mmCIF file of C-alpha atoms in Angstrom:
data_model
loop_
_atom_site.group_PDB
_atom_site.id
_atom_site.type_symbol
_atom_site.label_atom_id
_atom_site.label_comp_id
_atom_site.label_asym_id
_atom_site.label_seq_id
_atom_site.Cartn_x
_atom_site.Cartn_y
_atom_site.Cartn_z
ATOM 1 C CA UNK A 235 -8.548 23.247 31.436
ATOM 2 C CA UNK A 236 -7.494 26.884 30.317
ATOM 3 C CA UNK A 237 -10.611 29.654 29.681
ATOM 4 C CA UNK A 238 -9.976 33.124 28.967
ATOM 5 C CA UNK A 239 -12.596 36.021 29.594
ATOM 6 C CA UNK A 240 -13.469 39.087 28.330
ATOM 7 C CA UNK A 241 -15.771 42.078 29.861
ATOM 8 C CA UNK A 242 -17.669 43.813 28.931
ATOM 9 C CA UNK A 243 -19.446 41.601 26.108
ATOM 10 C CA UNK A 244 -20.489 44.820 24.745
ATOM 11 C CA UNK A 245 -19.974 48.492 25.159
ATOM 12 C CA UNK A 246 -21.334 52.145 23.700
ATOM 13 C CA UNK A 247 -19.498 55.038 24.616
ATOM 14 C CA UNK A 248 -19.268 58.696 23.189
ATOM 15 C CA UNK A 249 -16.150 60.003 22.041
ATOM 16 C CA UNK A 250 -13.944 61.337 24.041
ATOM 17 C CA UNK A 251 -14.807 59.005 27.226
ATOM 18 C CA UNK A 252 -12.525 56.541 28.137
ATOM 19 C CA UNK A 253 -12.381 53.061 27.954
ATOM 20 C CA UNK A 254 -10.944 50.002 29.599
ATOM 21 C CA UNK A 255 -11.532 46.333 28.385
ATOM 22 C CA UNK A 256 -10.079 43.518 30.842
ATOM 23 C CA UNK A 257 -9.426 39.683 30.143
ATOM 24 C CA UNK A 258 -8.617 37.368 32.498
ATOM 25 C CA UNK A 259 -6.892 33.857 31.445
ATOM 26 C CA UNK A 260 -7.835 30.533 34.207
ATOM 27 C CA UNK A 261 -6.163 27.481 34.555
ATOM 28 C CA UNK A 262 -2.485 28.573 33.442
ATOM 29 C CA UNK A 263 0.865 30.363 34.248
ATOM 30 C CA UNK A 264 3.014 32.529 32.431
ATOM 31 C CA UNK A 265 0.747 33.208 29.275
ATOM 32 C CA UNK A 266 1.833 35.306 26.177
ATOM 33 C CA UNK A 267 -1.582 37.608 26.089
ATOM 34 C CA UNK A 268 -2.596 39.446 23.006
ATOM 35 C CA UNK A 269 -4.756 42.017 22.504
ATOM 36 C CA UNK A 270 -6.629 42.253 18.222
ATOM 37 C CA UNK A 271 -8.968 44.379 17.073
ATOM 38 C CA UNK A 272 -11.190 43.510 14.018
ATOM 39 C CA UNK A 273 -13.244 46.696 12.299
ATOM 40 C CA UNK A 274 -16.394 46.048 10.190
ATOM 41 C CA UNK A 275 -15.561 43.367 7.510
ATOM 42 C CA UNK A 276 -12.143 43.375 7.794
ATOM 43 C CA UNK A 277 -9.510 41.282 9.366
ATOM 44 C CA UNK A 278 -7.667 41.210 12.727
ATOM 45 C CA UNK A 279 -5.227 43.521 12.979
ATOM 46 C CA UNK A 280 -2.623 42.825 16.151
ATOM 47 C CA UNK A 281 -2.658 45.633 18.429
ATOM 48 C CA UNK A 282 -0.645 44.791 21.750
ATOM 49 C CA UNK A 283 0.948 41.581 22.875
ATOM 50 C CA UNK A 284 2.691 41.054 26.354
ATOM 51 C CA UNK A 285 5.464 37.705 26.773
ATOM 52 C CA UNK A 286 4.794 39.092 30.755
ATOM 53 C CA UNK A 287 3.415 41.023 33.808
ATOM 54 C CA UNK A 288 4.942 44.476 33.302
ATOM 55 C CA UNK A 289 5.982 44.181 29.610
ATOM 56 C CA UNK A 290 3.786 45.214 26.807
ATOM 57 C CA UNK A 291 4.801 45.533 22.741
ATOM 58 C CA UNK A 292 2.987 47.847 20.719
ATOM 59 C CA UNK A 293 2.316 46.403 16.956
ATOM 60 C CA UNK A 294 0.669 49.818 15.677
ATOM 61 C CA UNK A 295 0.814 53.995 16.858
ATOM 62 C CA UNK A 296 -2.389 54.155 18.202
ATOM 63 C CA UNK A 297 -5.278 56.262 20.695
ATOM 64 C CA UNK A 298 -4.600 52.877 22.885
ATOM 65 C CA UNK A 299 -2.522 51.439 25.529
ATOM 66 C CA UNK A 300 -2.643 48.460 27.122
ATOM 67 C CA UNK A 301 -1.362 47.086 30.791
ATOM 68 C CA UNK A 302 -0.604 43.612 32.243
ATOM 69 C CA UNK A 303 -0.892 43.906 36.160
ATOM 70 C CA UNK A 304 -0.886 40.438 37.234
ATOM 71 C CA UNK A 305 -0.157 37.312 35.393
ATOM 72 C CA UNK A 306 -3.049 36.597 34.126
ATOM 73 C CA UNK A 307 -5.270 39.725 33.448
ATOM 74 C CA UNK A 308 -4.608 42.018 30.496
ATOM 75 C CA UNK A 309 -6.208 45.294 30.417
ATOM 76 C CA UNK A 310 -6.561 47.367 27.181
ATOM 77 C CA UNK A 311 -7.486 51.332 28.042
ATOM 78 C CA UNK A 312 -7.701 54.670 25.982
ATOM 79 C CA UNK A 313 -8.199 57.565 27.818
ATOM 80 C CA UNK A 314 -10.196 59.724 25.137
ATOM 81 C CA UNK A 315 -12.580 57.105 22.435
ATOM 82 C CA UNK A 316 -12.223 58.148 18.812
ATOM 83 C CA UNK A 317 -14.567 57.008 16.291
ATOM 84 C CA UNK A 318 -12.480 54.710 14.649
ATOM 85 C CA UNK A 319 -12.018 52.869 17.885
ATOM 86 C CA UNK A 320 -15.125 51.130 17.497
ATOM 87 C CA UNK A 321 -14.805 47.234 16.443
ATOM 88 C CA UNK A 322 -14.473 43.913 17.666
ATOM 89 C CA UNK A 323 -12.073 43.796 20.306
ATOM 90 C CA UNK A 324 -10.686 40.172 21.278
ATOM 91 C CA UNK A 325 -7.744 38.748 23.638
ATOM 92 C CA UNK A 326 -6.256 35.789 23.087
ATOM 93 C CA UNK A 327 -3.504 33.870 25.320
ATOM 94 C CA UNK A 328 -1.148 31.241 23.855
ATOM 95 C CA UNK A 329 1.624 29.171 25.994
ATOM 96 C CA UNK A 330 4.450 30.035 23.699
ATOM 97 C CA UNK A 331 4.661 27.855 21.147
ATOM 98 C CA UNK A 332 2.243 26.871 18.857
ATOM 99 C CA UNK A 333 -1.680 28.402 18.351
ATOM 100 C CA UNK A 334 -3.645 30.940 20.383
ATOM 101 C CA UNK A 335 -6.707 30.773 22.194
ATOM 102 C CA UNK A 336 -9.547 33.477 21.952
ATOM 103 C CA UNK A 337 -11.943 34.672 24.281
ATOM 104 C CA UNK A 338 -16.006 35.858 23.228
ATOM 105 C CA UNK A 339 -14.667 39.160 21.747
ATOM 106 C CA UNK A 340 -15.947 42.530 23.204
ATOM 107 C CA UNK A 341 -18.018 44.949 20.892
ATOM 108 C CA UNK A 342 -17.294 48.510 20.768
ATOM 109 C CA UNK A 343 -19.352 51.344 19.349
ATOM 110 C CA UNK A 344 -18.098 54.787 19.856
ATOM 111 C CA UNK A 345 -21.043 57.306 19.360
ATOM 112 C CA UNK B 31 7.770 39.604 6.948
ATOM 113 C CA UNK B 32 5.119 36.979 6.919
ATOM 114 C CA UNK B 33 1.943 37.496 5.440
ATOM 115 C CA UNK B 34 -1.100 35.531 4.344
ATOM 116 C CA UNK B 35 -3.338 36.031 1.270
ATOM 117 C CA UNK B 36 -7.326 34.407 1.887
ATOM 118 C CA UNK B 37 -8.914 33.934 -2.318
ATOM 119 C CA UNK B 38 -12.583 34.712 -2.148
ATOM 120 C CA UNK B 39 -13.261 36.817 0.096
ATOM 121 C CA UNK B 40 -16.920 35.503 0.277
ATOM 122 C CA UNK B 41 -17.557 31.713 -0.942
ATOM 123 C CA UNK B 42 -21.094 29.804 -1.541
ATOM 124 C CA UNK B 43 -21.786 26.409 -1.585
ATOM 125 C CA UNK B 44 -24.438 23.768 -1.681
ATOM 126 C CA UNK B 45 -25.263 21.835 1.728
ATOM 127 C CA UNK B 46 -23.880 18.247 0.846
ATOM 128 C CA UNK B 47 -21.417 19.954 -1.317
ATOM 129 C CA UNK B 48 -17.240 20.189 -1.486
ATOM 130 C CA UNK B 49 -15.950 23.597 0.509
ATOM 131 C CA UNK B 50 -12.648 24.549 -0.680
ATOM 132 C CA UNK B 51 -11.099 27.791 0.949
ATOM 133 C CA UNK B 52 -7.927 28.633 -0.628
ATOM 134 C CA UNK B 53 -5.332 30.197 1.365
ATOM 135 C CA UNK B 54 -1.147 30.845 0.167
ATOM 136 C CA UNK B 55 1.241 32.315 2.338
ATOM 137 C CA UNK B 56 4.340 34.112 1.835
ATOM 138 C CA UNK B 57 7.410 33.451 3.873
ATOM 139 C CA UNK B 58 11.672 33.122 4.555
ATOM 140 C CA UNK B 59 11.053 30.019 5.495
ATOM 141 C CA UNK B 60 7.922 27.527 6.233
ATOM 142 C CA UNK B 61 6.104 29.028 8.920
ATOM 143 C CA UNK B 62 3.545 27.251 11.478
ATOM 144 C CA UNK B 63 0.162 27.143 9.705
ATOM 145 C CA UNK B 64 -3.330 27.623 11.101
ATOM 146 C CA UNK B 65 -7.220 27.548 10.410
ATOM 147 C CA UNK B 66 -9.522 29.536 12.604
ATOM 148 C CA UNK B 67 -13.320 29.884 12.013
ATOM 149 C CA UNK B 68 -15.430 32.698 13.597
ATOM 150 C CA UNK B 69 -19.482 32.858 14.150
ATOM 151 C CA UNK B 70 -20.718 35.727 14.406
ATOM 152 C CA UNK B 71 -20.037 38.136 17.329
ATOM 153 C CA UNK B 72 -18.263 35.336 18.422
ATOM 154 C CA UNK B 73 -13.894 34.803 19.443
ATOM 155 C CA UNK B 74 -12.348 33.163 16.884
ATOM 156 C CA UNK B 75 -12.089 29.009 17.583
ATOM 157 C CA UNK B 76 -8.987 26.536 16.618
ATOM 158 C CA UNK B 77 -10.120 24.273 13.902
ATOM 159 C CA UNK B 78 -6.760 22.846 12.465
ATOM 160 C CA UNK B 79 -2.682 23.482 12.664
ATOM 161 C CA UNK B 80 0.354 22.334 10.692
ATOM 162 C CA UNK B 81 3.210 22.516 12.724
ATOM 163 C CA UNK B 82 5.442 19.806 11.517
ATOM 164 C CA UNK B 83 5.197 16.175 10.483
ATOM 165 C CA UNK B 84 2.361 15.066 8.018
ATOM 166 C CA UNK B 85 1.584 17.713 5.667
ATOM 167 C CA UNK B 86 -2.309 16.590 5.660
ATOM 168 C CA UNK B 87 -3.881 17.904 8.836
ATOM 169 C CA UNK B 88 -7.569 16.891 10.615
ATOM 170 C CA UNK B 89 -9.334 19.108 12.116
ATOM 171 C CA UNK B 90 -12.334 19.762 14.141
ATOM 172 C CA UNK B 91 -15.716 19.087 12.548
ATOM 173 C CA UNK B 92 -14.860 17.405 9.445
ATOM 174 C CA UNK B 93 -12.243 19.906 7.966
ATOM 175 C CA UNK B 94 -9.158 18.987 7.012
ATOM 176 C CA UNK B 95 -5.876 20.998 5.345
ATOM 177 C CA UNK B 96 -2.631 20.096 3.655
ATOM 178 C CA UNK B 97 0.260 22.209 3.545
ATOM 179 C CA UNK B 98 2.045 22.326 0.646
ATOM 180 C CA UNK B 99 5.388 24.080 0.418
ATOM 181 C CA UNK B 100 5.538 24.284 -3.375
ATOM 182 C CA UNK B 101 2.765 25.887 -3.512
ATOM 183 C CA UNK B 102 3.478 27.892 -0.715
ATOM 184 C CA UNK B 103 -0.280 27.145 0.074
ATOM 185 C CA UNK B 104 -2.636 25.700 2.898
ATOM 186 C CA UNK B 105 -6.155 24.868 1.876
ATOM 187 C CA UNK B 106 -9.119 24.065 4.032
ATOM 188 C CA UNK B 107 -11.677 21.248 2.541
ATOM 189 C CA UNK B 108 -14.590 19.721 3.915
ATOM 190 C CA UNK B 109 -15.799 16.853 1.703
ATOM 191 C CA UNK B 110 -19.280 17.295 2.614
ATOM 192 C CA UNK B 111 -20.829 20.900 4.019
ATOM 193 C CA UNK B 112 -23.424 21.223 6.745
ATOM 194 C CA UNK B 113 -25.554 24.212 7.727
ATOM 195 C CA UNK B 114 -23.829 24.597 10.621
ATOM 196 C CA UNK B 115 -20.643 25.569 9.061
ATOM 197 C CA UNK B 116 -21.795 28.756 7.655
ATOM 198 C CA UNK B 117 -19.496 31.616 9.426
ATOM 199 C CA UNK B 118 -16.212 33.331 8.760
ATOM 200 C CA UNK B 119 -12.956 31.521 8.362
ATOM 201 C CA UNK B 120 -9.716 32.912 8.622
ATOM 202 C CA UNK B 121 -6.380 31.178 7.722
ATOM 203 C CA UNK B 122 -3.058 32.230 9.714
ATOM 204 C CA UNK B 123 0.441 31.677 10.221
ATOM 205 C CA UNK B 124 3.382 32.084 13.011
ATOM 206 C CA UNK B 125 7.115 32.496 13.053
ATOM 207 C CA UNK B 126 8.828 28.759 13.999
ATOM 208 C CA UNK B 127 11.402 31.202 16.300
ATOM 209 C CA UNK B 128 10.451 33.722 19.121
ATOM 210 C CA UNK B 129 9.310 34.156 22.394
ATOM 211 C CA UNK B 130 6.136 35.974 21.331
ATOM 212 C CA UNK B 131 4.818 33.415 18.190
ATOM 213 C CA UNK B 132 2.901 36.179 16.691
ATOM 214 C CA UNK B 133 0.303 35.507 14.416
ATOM 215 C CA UNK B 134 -0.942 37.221 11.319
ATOM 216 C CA UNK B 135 -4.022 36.443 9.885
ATOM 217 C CA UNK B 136 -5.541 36.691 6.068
ATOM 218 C CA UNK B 137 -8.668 39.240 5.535
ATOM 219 C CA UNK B 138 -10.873 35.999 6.050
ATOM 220 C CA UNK B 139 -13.451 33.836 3.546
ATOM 221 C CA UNK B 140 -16.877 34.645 4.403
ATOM 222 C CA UNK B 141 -18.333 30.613 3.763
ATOM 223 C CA UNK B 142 -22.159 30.422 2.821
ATOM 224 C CA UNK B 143 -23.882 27.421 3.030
ATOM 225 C CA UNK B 144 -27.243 27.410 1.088
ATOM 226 C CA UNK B 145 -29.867 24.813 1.470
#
């Protein structure tokens, strides 16, 4: 069966440090990965979503970027933390067609 | 451009009671339709999809949904709350075309379940 994982589970960091989430999909090949954020009682908002290793679409102008080295691994980075880059930060893998899978979410607080 | 619209963004009900959670979409054409709930500080977890076929979809732990394209709408209903299902639901919905399937969610129901 397919698990995704995300790391840390939780995070503080000033701002102006940088910042790299990872999330690592098991048991398949070839996954779309996506990368959501979700601020403080509000929805998820779609920040990054790569169809493969190398190739990465940006949904929204941003202090982020996000890399897909291998297959299955999807990295989301930031080399100086803003404030308003604190939330909820979840990945989520799908095979293409239908629904997507999410992993346990990381939680970001930028002090 | 697809987009999703959640009514109520907090909801109460009575354990033993009905839980509606209203969600309409607006699309081209019919999209693929999802349910997601979310506990808290927890990834959001599958509970139902419409895709094609029958309109009235089960889901996971009692829910069900039925897409209706008049209406433009896909509500979630639980005949019969537990305590359990207290947490955050969000409804969501997906191109039928692309290589990417991209989803965008509604702003979520909030679902309170009080004893």
């Amino acid at each position: 069966s397919q698990t995704i994982h995300q790391w840390p589970a939780t995070l503080v960091q000033p701002v102006g440090s940088p910042l790299s989430l990872e999330c690592t999909v098991e048991g398949t090949s070839n996954p779309n990965l996506y990368w959501y954020r979700q601020a403080a009682g509000r929805g998820l908002q779609l920040l990054f979503y790569s169809v493969g290793i190398g190739q990465i679409s940006s949904e929204v102008p941003q202090n982020l970027s996000a890399s897909r080295p291998q297959d299955r691994q999807f990295i989301l980075s930031s080399k100086k933390l803003l404030l308003s880059d604190s939330g909820f930060y979840l990945c989520a893998w799908s095979g293409g067609i239908y629904e997507q899978y999410f992993g346990p979410g990381t939680r970001l607080t930028v002090t | 451009a697809q987009s999703v619209t959640q009514l109520g963004s907090h909801v109460s009900v009575s354990e033993g009671a009905l839980v509606l959670l209203r969600c309409n979409y607006s699309s081209s054409v019919p999209p693929y339709l999802f349910w997601y709930v979310q506990y808290p500080n927890q990834g959001l977890q599958l509970l139902l999809k419409y895709t094609t076929g029958a309109t009235l979809v089960k889901g996971i732990n009692g829910f069900e949904a039925e897409f209706k394209k008049s209406e433009t709408s896909f509500h979630l209903t639980k005949p019969s709350a537990h305590m359990s299902d207290a947490a955050e639901y969000f409804c969501a919905v997906s191109p039928t075309s692309g290589s990417a399937r991209q989803l965008t969610f509604g702003s979520g129901t909030q679902l309170t379940v009080l004893p």
